[in-house]
Phi, psi and omega in degrees: 000322183297316180296319178298321181294316179296323178296319179296318179296321179298317179296324181295316178294323178296318177298319180296317180296318178298316178298319181301314179295318181297315180298316180297317182295316180297317180297316181300312181295320181302310183284334175296320178292316181299315183265003175057040176203155181257327183268127177241156166284096201293298182284158184058034178228158177297331178299315180297315180291330177297321178298318179299315183295315182294325177293319178297314181301310182292321181297311182298313182295317181292322178292315181295331181264012176060031180296330183272357180261001181271150174267094191290346177296330183248023183293143177251188183299322181298319179299317180292326177297314181290330174295318178299316177299317180298320178296319179296316180298317180297316178296318179299317179299319180297311183289327174295319178300314179299316183299310182291329177296311181296321180295318180295314180298317181298315179296320180297319179293318183292335179292341180262003180296134177269332184241126180289157175297127186226359180247117178277120194252133168250130181251127179269117182105133178240047180245214185295321180299314179294322179301311180296317181296312182293323178298316181293321179295323180289332181272344184247101182287351183271001180286159183261007185255146172237101182298126182255316182201164175243153170230145180203144181275001176277112183298335180292339181268352183298130178084350179273168186229162179220121183053036178081003180255127189268144171280109189258356181176186176257183187295333178290342181273001186303309181303317181294316181295324179297319178290315184297319186254011177052052182290136178259338186208143175242134173242123178276114189239025177268116187275330181234112181198137176304144187300326180295315178293322178301315180297317181300317180291318179297325177296321177296313179299319184297326183293344181281346184059028178257150179309127186236125179235169187214145169267113185297153182298334182296338179300332182299334182254006180278169177298147180293347179276350182288126179285132183296327181299332183284344182247352176298132181222168175291151176290130178257165182297334177299328180292339184265004180284332180074033180253138178290146180292134178266128179254126182296132175280087187300315183298318181295318183284329179298333183302326181247000179251317186302133177062024176244158175271119187243133177247132174241114175276149187064033188293347178264354181281185184298306180287316183300316182293324177290325173302316179298318180299311185285327177293321180302326179291341184267009173058061175289161175294319176205137178248119181253120182260112182250128179202149178276338183262108189291332182296313178296317180298322179295320181297314180290328176299313181293324178296315180294326176296316180294322185285316190248353183052242180253016185278344180231132176276125176207159179209161180248134174241119176270111184198157176259143177289350175281339184271091187294324180297317179295319178298318179303314182294324179293313181295320181294321184280322191266347179055056184290138184247329180227135180237132168247114186260096181253350182290128179187157167274124188240351187280112188301303183300322181293322179287335173296323179280337185229063184298328180297327179288325176296321179291314181301314187274307186286315183278300185287326176297316178294320179298321175304312182297320180295313183294319180289324177297321177294315183298320184261017170057046172298139182287314185217138181232123181243117177269131174273111181252194188213156176293343179287351175282349181273121183043059189298143175243005181219163184297317181301311180298323179294317180295326177289328175294321177298322177299317177299318180295322178293324177300314180291323178297312182292327182298329180288342188244011188220156172277346175289141178272102180265126178220162176234149176236124186249129174208174185267212184288148175243136183292131175086000180286162177299127179091356179283166185287336186299306178301324179297312179300317180299318179295318179297322178294317178298328181274001177093005176087182002283160173271124186263123175239135185292323183206140182297338183253004183291136181234155176215154171275140180226147166211164180281157181299311179301323179295313180301316183291320177301319180287326175299313180296321179293318177299320177300325179291332181276347191298138171241347178118128175091353183283150164248104180280139181241121182275142176289111182266003180074208180273143177295149184247134175289128179297327179297318178297322178299316180295317179297316179299316180296322178297314180293320178296337178276000178082017181253158181251124181297140178075347176253313182253341182201151182241159170253132181244130180265122189255353182090150180299141179275163178305131178084359186267137177267157173287328177214157180255158178240157177258328180233149171281159185302324183278355178269136168253180179234150176239129182288155175239183180291343177255121185295343180265003180230127175237167177243124176284131179298133184297141178261138178298128181253131174285094187296328180294316178297319180298309184289322177298321178295319178299313182294322179295315180295327177294331188269353181250163175279103185299323184295329185259001184226056183297322180295320178294323178300310182294321179295321179292320178300321180294327177288321183288327183240097183301334182273003181279114176239096190293121177259088186283334183278328179094335181253000000 
């Protein structure tokens, strides 16, 4: 009898050990699937404590129900039924324990809240973004939001709920729902949506004049440990452009950047500094940042140091593109292979007052770069041009058109591949209207717009630079690449949007003042001249303008004439010569 008893006890302990392993494995797999990962920080985690709790629940229930005292070799249907009941009871005990634990902790945390919940929240989208947001809000008692309702354009989600928050309508119902439920804040939580549809929905939200925030699309690619609250931001004017995000073709661009010595002129400016950021990701042999303004150059230098430590070779050269001797010494020493020429005077009204400076910097500075690049056998040279070079009405645009003509002239005579990339305004760049409008709004207005109907093409700085780099990869020499700028944007609409995004009401709290077109300013910009056609490329956002025949004799004679006169004392002669060199230049001195 003793041996039989010991054998029975051994089998019972063996069953218990097997069950223990099975419960742990099942629990592990369940939560691995839920959290979409297999590796956990095991100890000191809720996962570890959960295993202890589930084992206690199953052990107690199985012992109390005599599961280990049965001879399972001869078990009948009733035995299996009661085992099934025991499993249900154990699971129920485990989840009840979790529920009351979380409820107790939540109440305890909320009892320490200093600030009551005060923002009634409407969430746009009932997908993954809303799921993450609502889960975090329910787990964090310190948040200031009280979710009231969801909206989604998927009819299958209508009337259903998520974390107790109901889908009460579609995006067109947002204004009505905001009034009905006294909404204080809207959070746009759709992570994947075409930019045009995104803009349409944001415009609806924007029309309510209620605080509007957004979970940026980049959150979709972040670590699952990133708290959504940390990335929620205010809606910016860039979100209202309705442009699809441009993703850099890294493989294509690496072909001519990786392991090469790359020079960026104007490397501390808006476009130049972003060029440096994106080029650094492409692993050049050496990145040379050239700028005359040391403060900007220092800022991008420090940013790259923080970002890449010693993983990317780069250096700063303080120099002017007008100083040909200094440029010669840099090219001779550094063996530069690729040049991005972004340095230029770009401010239209200032160049109208100082045409000689536009010629010195934009024309002669660019010519220095072209000639030295040819002399030192640079492989590829990319000029950053502008839509203001098309049928120019101002000195700045005319000088940039001359730069394009010089690029095409030099390309015929050199082994270097000289190309230009033409695009419009970039949001947030130095001298753009956005920083000016923001400053005027902070000062209480008025916000100054030159004309109620004036339009401009806009794109973001990262988008413009990504397309510049891609165009550079396509270059064969002599092309003028034209970037797809989308639809032109009314500057007046831009000002109204910025005012509303700042939480102010037009005509009540702040005004817009129309000041009239400035000298040299167009009512609208163009991307191509009438005689230019376009040729498509493999990238739908990049086209090639068909080259226009340039009277090279007139071009070179004009260059030589400007070199031979005192530019500072002959402004009228400067402008007259520019008009001869660029037949499409029709100077609008009055502005209206």
